[in-house]
Coordinates of C-alpha atoms and ligand atoms in Angstrom, one line a residue:
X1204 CA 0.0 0.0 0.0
X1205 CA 1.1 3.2 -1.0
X1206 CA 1.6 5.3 1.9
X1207 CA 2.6 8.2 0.7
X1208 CA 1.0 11.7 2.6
X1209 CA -0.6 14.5 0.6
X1210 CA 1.4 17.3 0.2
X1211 CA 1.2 21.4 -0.6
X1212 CA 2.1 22.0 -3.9
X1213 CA 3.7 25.4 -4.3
X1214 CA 1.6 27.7 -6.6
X1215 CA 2.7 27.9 -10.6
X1216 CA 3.2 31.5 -10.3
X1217 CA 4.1 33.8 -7.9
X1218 CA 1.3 35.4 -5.0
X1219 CA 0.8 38.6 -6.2
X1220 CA 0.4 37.4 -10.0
X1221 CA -3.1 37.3 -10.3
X1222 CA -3.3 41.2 -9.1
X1223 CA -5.9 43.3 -9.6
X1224 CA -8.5 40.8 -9.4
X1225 CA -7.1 38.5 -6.3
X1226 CA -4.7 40.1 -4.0
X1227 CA -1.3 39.0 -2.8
X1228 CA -2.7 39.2 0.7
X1229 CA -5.4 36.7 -0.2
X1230 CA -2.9 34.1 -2.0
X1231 CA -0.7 33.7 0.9
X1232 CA -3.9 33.2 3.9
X1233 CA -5.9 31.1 0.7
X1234 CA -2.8 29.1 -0.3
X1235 CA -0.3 28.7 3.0
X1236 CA -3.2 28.7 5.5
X1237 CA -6.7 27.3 4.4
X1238 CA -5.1 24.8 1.9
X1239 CA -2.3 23.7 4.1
X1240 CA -5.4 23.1 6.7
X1241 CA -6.5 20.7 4.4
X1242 CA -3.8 18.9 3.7
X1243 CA -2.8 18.4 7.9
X1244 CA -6.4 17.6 8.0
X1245 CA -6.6 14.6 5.4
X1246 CA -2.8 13.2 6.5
X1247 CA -4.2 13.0 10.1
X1248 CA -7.2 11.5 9.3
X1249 CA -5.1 8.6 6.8
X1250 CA -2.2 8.3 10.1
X1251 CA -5.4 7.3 12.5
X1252 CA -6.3 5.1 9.8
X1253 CA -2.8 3.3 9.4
X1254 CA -2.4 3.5 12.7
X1255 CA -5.4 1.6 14.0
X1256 CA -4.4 -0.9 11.4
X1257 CA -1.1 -1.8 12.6
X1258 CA -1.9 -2.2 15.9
X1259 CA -5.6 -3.7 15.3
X1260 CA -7.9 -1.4 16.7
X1261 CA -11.5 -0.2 16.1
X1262 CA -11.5 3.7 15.6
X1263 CA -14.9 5.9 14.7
X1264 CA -14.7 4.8 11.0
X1265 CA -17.8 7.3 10.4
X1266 CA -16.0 10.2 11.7
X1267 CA -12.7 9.7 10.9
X1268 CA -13.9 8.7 6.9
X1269 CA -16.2 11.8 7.2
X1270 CA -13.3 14.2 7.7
X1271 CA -11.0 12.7 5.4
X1272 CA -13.4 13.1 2.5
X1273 CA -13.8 17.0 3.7
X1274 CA -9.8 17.4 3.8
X1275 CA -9.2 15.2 0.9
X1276 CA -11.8 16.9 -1.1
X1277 CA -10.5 20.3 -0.1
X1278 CA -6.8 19.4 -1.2
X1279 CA -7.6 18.2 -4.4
X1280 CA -10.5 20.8 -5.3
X1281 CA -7.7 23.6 -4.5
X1282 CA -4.4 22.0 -6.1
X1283 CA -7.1 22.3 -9.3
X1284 CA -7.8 25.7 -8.4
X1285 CA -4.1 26.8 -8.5
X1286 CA -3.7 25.2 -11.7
X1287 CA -6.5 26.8 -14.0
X1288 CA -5.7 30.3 -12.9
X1289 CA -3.4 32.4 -15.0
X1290 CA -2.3 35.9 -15.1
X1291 CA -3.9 38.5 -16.7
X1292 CA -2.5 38.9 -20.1
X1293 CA -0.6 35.2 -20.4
X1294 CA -2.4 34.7 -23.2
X1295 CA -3.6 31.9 -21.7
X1296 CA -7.3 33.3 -20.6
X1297 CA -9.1 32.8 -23.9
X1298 CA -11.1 29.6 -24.3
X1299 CA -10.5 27.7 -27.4
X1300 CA -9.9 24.4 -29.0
X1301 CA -11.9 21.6 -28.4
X1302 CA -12.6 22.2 -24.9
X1303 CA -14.2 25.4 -26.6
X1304 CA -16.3 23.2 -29.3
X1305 CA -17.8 21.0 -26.3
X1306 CA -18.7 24.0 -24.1
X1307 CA -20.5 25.4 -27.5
X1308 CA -22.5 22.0 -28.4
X1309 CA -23.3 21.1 -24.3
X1310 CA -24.3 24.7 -23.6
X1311 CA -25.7 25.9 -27.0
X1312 CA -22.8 29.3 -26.0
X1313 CA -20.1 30.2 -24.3
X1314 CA -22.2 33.2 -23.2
X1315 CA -24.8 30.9 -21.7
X1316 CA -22.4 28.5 -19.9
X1317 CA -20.9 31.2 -18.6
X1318 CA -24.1 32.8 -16.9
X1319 CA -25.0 29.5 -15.6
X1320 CA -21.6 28.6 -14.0
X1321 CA -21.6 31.9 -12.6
X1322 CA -25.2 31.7 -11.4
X1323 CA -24.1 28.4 -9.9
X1324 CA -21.1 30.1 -7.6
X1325 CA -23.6 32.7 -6.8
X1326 CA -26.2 30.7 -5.3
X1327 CA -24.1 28.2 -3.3
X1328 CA -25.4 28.4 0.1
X1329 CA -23.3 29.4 2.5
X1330 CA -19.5 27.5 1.8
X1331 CA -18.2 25.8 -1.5
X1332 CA -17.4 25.6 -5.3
X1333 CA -18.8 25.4 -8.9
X1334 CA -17.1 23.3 -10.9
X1335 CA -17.3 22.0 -14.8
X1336 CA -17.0 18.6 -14.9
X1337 CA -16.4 16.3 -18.0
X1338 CA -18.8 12.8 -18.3
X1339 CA -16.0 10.8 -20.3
X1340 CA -18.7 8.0 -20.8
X1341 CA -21.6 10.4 -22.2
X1342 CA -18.9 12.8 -23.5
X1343 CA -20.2 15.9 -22.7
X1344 CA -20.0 18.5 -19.8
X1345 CA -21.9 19.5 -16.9
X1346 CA -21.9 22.1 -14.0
X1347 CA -21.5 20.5 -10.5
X1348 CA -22.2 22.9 -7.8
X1349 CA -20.4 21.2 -4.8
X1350 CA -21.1 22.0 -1.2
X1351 CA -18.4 22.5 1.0
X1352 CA -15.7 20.6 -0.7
X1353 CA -17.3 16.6 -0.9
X1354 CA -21.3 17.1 -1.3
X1355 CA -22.9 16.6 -4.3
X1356 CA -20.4 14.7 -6.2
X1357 CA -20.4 11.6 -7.8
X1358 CA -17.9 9.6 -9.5
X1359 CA -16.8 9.4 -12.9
X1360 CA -16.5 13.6 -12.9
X1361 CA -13.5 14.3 -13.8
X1362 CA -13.2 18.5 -12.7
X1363 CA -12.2 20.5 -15.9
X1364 CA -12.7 23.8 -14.1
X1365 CA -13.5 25.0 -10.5
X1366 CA -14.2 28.2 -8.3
X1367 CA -14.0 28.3 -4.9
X1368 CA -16.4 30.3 -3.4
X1369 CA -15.9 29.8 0.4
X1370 CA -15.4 33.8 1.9
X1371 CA -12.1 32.8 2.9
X1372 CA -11.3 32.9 -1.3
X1373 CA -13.1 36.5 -1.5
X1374 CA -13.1 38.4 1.9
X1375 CA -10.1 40.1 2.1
X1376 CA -10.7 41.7 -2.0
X1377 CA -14.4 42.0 -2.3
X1378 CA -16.3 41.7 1.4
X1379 CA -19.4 40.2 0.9
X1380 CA -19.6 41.1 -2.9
X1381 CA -19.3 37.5 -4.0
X1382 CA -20.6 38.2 -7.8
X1383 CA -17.9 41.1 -8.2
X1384 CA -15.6 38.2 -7.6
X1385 CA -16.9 35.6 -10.1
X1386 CA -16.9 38.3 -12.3
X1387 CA -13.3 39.2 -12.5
X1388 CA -12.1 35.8 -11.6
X1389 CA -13.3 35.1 -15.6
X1390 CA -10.4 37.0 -16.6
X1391 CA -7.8 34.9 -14.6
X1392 CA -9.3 31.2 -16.1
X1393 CA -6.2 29.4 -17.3
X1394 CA -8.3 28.1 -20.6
X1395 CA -5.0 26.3 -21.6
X1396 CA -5.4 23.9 -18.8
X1397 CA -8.7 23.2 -18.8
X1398 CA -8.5 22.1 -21.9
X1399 CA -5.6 20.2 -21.3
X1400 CA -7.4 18.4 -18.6
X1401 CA -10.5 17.4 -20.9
X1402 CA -8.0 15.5 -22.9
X1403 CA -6.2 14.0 -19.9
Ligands
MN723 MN1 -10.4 27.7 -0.6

């Protein structure tokens, strides 16, 4: 068994790259503090696991699986996060390619998956993330809208795309204006890697 702990993976560009639209300030708490919370969450939920193996003991297996699915979820939905954000201007924020085609034939536009994505961040209740997920069996797309970072997903979605929308992602730049923020996060989508992810 592979026992390898998760990890934080440093960012692909540096904290203050995605300026004006999500500060410096907000990259280091998001990045260093929230996901790193994650990622000591999920390893010490695993190590209780392991543990109670090795020396053959019961532990709360619906607790303990309960927060590793939050912490687990919450690493993995954020080392995607990092990864389909891009700077302003590096020319990697227009959507194209084929990732572009399947968005136009699921969606009928660009313009209207774009209002429903964003209508989907909007209206998550209280903490959590819209994502675009790609149905390799059916072969087309669909927006997930997952609460906190583990409800409402099922398998076989493989996330193309996804926006956090927890306050900690938003408080510091916008207060409570949480569309302003899925307005101008638009401009930062790292189209290059979504795509490349559909293909994956
Ligand atoms: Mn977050």
């Amino acid at each position: 068994m592979n026992k390898e702990l998760y990890k934080l993976p440093d960012l692909p560009y540096a904290y203050d790259a995605l300026e004006p639209y999500i500060s410096k300030e907000t990259m280091v708490l998001h990045h260093d503090k929230h996901h790193l919370a994650y990622i000591n969450g999920a390893n010490s939920a695993l190590e209780k696991i392991w543990k109670s193996r090795e020396e053959n003991t019961e532990i709360d297996y619906k607790s303990v699986l309960r927060t590793l699915a939050f912490n687990a979820g919450g690493h993995l939905l954020h080392e995607i996060f990092w990864k389909i954000l891009a700077p302003k201007d590096s020319g990697k924020n227009q959507p194209m390619g084929e990732i572009l085609k399947q968005i136009e034939k699921d969606f009928k536009s660009f313009e209207r998956f774009k209002t429903e994505f964003s209508e989907t961040a909007k209206s998550v209740e209280g903490s959590g993330w819209a994502a675009l997920a790609f149905h390799k069996d059916h072969g087309n797309l669909a927006i997930i809208q997952i609460e906190k970072h583990n409800v409402n997903l099922y398998p076989e979605q493989k996330i193309l795309l996804c926006l956090d929308v927890w306050e900690h992602a938003y408080y510091v730049d916008y207060k409570n204006d949480r569309p302003k923020f899925i307005e101008n996060w638009w401009n930062l989508v790292n189209w290059d890697e979504a795509g490349r992810r559909m293909s994956l």
